[in-house]
């Protein structure tokens, strides 16, 4: 399918590579399809885009939190595994969404609400780690880097 | 909205499979125990609000992805100082 993207113009993405979110994301419950995109030649950048597949927005900046934090190990509940029909932890992929404060300048990583992806069927869900002490606003860029807001 | 008055130790049953018990009342805090089917997501309300507003910020803010390419020289550790929300 062809996606009209926010940053890369029109991009062709194979249907099988589209992530399907049966429940959408928090605050974006009606949006069910996303594609993971990066700019050509930007393969070394741990950050890339999770672009809505149906329209230009929303487009999120995401990263694999496990690649940045050596000690990020969320405890997933059976309900979370069931949400993406996960049969084996080996096929689980995780993404954290970056967000900014209104005043600008600081970029946060939401480690409290990761996106879980079943890499076999591409079914995905955003979850809230109710019982894990990970911050929703870990500062990755700007003043106070490495701390909560 | 249905509003019920309950004392410590008393329960509310919803739909036959969800049980809520007022386990402790102390000053302005109430401890609530919830038994529900495993596939049901149970969240504190303010956490859901925080998740929605973080996503709204994520969708509306312009983040320079190239500037994030090198978040730090050494791998970050969340460690013990990880703040709770």
GROMACS .gro file of C-alpha atoms in nm:
model
  234
    1UNK     CA    1   0.000   0.000   0.000
    2UNK     CA    2   0.107   0.361  -0.055
    3UNK     CA    3   0.129   0.580   0.253
    4UNK     CA    4   0.123   0.957   0.243
    5UNK     CA    5   0.382   1.018   0.515
    6UNK     CA    6   0.452   1.320   0.733
    7UNK     CA    7   0.825   1.339   0.660
    8UNK     CA    8   0.907   1.115   0.363
    9UNK     CA    9   0.642   1.195   0.104
   10UNK     CA   10   0.462   0.901  -0.053
   11UNK     CA   11   0.609   0.566   0.048
   12UNK     CA   12   0.519   0.217  -0.070
   13UNK     CA   13   0.494  -0.035   0.215
   14UNK     CA   14   0.417  -0.404   0.177
   15UNK     CA   15   0.086  -0.493   0.340
   16UNK     CA   16   0.260  -0.768   0.541
   17UNK     CA   17   0.486  -0.507   0.704
   18UNK     CA   18   0.197  -0.300   0.839
   19UNK     CA   19   0.153  -0.312   1.216
   20UNK     CA   20  -0.204  -0.371   1.324
   21UNK     CA   21  -0.321  -0.228   1.658
   22UNK     CA   22  -0.661  -0.385   1.738
   23UNK     CA   23  -0.718  -0.123   2.011
   24UNK     CA   24  -0.522   0.167   1.866
   25UNK     CA   25  -0.295   0.370   2.094
   26UNK     CA   26  -0.387   0.565   2.408
   27UNK     CA   27  -0.555   0.883   2.287
   28UNK     CA   28  -0.556   0.749   1.930
   29UNK     CA   29  -0.787   0.453   1.978
   30UNK     CA   30  -0.939   0.482   1.631
   31UNK     CA   31  -0.610   0.446   1.442
   32UNK     CA   32  -0.529   0.083   1.379
   33UNK     CA   33  -0.252   0.068   1.120
   34UNK     CA   34   0.105   0.193   1.140
   35UNK     CA   35   0.425   0.144   0.943
   36UNK     CA   36   0.780   0.162   1.075
   37UNK     CA   37   0.987   0.388   0.851
   38UNK     CA   38   1.332   0.537   0.841
   39UNK     CA   39   1.507   0.767   0.602
   40UNK     CA   40   1.735   0.599   0.347
   41UNK     CA   41   2.092   0.593   0.476
   42UNK     CA   42   1.978   0.654   0.834
   43UNK     CA   43   2.023   0.291   0.936
   44UNK     CA   44   2.253   0.372   1.228
   45UNK     CA   45   2.002   0.600   1.398
   46UNK     CA   46   1.833   0.413   1.684
   47UNK     CA   47   1.533   0.644   1.635
   48UNK     CA   48   1.285   0.603   1.352
   49UNK     CA   49   0.920   0.672   1.274
   50UNK     CA   50   0.601   0.490   1.349
   51UNK     CA   51   0.381   0.646   1.083
   52UNK     CA   52   0.002   0.613   1.063
   53UNK     CA   53  -0.070   0.407   0.751
   54UNK     CA   54  -0.404   0.570   0.674
   55UNK     CA   55  -0.317   0.939   0.687
   56UNK     CA   56  -0.026   1.178   0.745
   57UNK     CA   57  -0.078   1.211   1.118
   58UNK     CA   58  -0.004   1.091   1.372
   59UNK     CA   59   0.358   1.005   1.312
   60UNK     CA   60   0.556   0.909   1.621
   61UNK     CA   61   0.930   0.902   1.682
   62UNK     CA   62   1.015   0.563   1.830
   63UNK     CA   63   1.313   0.357   1.939
   64UNK     CA   64   1.388   0.013   2.077
   65UNK     CA   65   1.425   0.085   2.450
   66UNK     CA   66   1.620  -0.238   2.501
   67UNK     CA   67   1.891  -0.111   2.266
   68UNK     CA   68   1.935   0.211   2.465
   69UNK     CA   69   1.885   0.084   2.818
   70UNK     CA   70   2.065  -0.231   2.920
   71UNK     CA   71   1.833  -0.276   3.218
   72UNK     CA   72   1.491  -0.225   3.063
   73UNK     CA   73   1.296  -0.542   3.137
   74UNK     CA   74   0.923  -0.478   3.168
   75UNK     CA   75   0.715  -0.747   3.332
   76UNK     CA   76   0.436  -0.836   3.096
   77UNK     CA   77   0.105  -0.969   3.222
   78UNK     CA   78  -0.083  -1.255   3.054
   79UNK     CA   79  -0.334  -0.992   2.932
   80UNK     CA   80  -0.056  -0.803   2.753
   81UNK     CA   81   0.071  -1.119   2.582
   82UNK     CA   82  -0.283  -1.209   2.483
   83UNK     CA   83  -0.342  -0.861   2.336
   84UNK     CA   84  -0.082  -0.932   2.068
   85UNK     CA   85  -0.142  -1.309   2.064
   86UNK     CA   86   0.214  -1.369   2.177
   87UNK     CA   87   0.302  -1.738   2.200
   88UNK     CA   88   0.676  -1.702   2.263
   89UNK     CA   89   0.877  -1.418   2.419
   90UNK     CA   90   1.138  -1.470   2.143
   91UNK     CA   91   0.919  -1.296   1.886
   92UNK     CA   92   0.837  -0.996   2.104
   93UNK     CA   93   0.961  -0.660   1.981
   94UNK     CA   94   0.928  -0.342   2.187
   95UNK     CA   95   0.923   0.026   2.099
   96UNK     CA   96   0.919   0.335   2.317
   97UNK     CA   97   0.760   0.657   2.191
   98UNK     CA   98   0.945   0.990   2.219
   99UNK     CA   99   0.754   1.303   2.318
  100UNK     CA  100   0.840   1.668   2.380
  101UNK     CA  101   0.728   1.925   2.635
  102UNK     CA  102   0.521   2.217   2.507
  103UNK     CA  103   0.793   2.472   2.582
  104UNK     CA  104   1.020   2.266   2.359
  105UNK     CA  105   1.383   2.183   2.409
  106UNK     CA  106   1.348   1.859   2.597
  107UNK     CA  107   1.271   1.523   2.444
  108UNK     CA  108   1.133   1.246   2.661
  109UNK     CA  109   1.108   0.874   2.612
  110UNK     CA  110   0.793   0.708   2.738
  111UNK     CA  111   0.923   0.396   2.908
  112UNK     CA  112   0.600   0.345   3.103
  113UNK     CA  113   0.383   0.277   2.797
  114UNK     CA  114   0.581   0.072   2.545
  115UNK     CA  115   0.443  -0.058   2.219
  116UNK     CA  116   0.455  -0.438   2.208
  117UNK     CA  117   0.479  -0.604   1.870
  118UNK     CA  118   0.437  -0.970   1.784
  119UNK     CA  119   0.691  -0.993   1.504
  120UNK     CA  120   0.528  -1.309   1.363
  121UNK     CA  121   0.184  -1.162   1.289
  122UNK     CA  122   0.262  -0.788   1.330
  123UNK     CA  123  -0.018  -0.747   1.582
  124UNK     CA  124   0.075  -0.464   1.818
  125UNK     CA  125  -0.055  -0.297   2.132
  126UNK     CA  126   0.049  -0.012   2.353
  127UNK     CA  127   0.044  -0.109   2.719
  128UNK     CA  128   0.083   0.067   3.053
  129UNK     CA  129   0.331  -0.097   3.289
  130UNK     CA  130   0.117  -0.044   3.599
  131UNK     CA  131   0.355  -0.230   3.829
  132UNK     CA  132   0.695  -0.133   3.688
  133UNK     CA  133   0.876   0.181   3.807
  134UNK     CA  134   0.971   0.302   3.457
  135UNK     CA  135   0.913   0.674   3.392
  136UNK     CA  136   0.673   0.810   3.133
  137UNK     CA  137   0.908   1.102   3.070
  138UNK     CA  138   1.269   0.989   3.076
  139UNK     CA  139   1.472   1.285   2.945
  140UNK     CA  140   1.684   1.179   2.651
  141UNK     CA  141   1.769   1.520   2.512
  142UNK     CA  142   1.792   1.868   2.660
  143UNK     CA  143   1.831   1.983   3.021
  144UNK     CA  144   1.822   1.712   3.286
  145UNK     CA  145   1.914   1.429   3.055
  146UNK     CA  146   1.882   1.091   3.219
  147UNK     CA  147   1.616   1.189   3.472
  148UNK     CA  148   1.241   1.204   3.500
  149UNK     CA  149   1.068   1.534   3.427
  150UNK     CA  150  -2.305   0.694   3.783
  151UNK     CA  151  -2.393   0.447   4.050
  152UNK     CA  152  -2.265   0.558   4.389
  153UNK     CA  153  -2.249   0.308   4.675
  154UNK     CA  154  -2.141   0.347   5.035
  155UNK     CA  155  -1.917   0.066   5.162
  156UNK     CA  156  -1.736  -0.006   5.488
  157UNK     CA  157  -1.393  -0.161   5.532
  158UNK     CA  158  -1.401  -0.525   5.426
  159UNK     CA  159  -1.722  -0.490   5.224
  160UNK     CA  160  -1.737  -0.585   4.859
  161UNK     CA  161  -1.885  -0.485   4.528
  162UNK     CA  162  -1.939  -0.746   4.257
  163UNK     CA  163  -1.959  -0.640   3.893
  164UNK     CA  164  -2.096  -0.872   3.626
  165UNK     CA  165  -2.037  -1.180   3.838
  166UNK     CA  166  -1.664  -1.197   3.760
  167UNK     CA  167  -1.521  -0.874   3.900
  168UNK     CA  168  -1.489  -0.835   4.275
  169UNK     CA  169  -1.386  -0.511   4.441
  170UNK     CA  170  -1.318  -0.503   4.811
  171UNK     CA  171  -1.248  -0.199   5.028
  172UNK     CA  172  -0.954  -0.350   5.210
  173UNK     CA  173  -0.841  -0.054   5.422
  174UNK     CA  174  -0.944   0.302   5.496
  175UNK     CA  175  -0.688   0.531   5.654
  176UNK     CA  176  -0.736   0.908   5.662
  177UNK     CA  177  -0.786   1.028   5.304
  178UNK     CA  178  -0.666   0.700   5.150
  179UNK     CA  179  -0.863   0.393   5.058
  180UNK     CA  180  -0.697   0.065   4.966
  181UNK     CA  181  -0.897  -0.127   4.714
  182UNK     CA  182  -0.852  -0.493   4.622
  183UNK     CA  183  -0.968  -0.605   4.278
  184UNK     CA  184  -1.018  -0.959   4.152
  185UNK     CA  185  -1.095  -0.978   3.783
  186UNK     CA  186  -1.037  -1.207   3.483
  187UNK     CA  187  -0.673  -1.198   3.371
  188UNK     CA  188  -0.751  -1.054   3.029
  189UNK     CA  189  -0.900  -0.740   3.181
  190UNK     CA  190  -0.673  -0.436   3.197
  191UNK     CA  191  -0.690  -0.260   3.535
  192UNK     CA  192  -0.535   0.085   3.552
  193UNK     CA  193  -0.525   0.382   3.781
  194UNK     CA  194  -0.721   0.656   3.607
  195UNK     CA  195  -0.446   0.916   3.619
  196UNK     CA  196  -0.205   0.674   3.452
  197UNK     CA  197  -0.435   0.636   3.154
  198UNK     CA  198  -0.465   1.016   3.132
  199UNK     CA  199  -0.085   1.050   3.145
  200UNK     CA  200  -0.046   0.790   2.868
  201UNK     CA  201  -0.294   0.976   2.647
  202UNK     CA  202  -0.132   1.312   2.702
  203UNK     CA  203   0.220   1.174   2.638
  204UNK     CA  204   0.096   1.037   2.304
  205UNK     CA  205  -0.069   1.371   2.221
  206UNK     CA  206   0.261   1.546   2.293
  207UNK     CA  207   0.441   1.287   2.084
  208UNK     CA  208   0.211   1.342   1.786
  209UNK     CA  209   0.202   1.721   1.800
  210UNK     CA  210   0.565   1.802   1.881
  211UNK     CA  211   0.828   1.827   1.614
  212UNK     CA  212   1.123   1.609   1.705
  213UNK     CA  213   1.442   1.638   1.505
  214UNK     CA  214   1.520   1.272   1.454
  215UNK     CA  215   1.872   1.344   1.327
  216UNK     CA  216   1.957   1.527   1.651
  217UNK     CA  217   1.857   1.217   1.849
  218UNK     CA  218   2.088   0.992   1.651
  219UNK     CA  219   2.345   0.987   1.932
  220UNK     CA  220   2.155   0.991   2.262
  221UNK     CA  221   2.478   0.944   2.458
  222UNK     CA  222   2.829   0.811   2.437
  223UNK     CA  223   2.785   0.531   2.686
  224UNK     CA  224   2.475   0.313   2.710
  225UNK     CA  225   2.224   0.462   2.952
  226UNK     CA  226   2.128   0.279   3.266
  227UNK     CA  227   1.794   0.332   3.427
  228UNK     CA  228   1.929   0.217   3.761
  229UNK     CA  229   1.781   0.281   4.100
  230UNK     CA  230   1.714   0.649   4.066
  231UNK     CA  231   1.437   0.570   3.816
  232UNK     CA  232   1.156   0.793   3.935
  233UNK     CA  233   0.814   0.646   3.994
  234UNK     CA  234   0.510   0.809   3.853
   0.00000   0.00000   0.00000
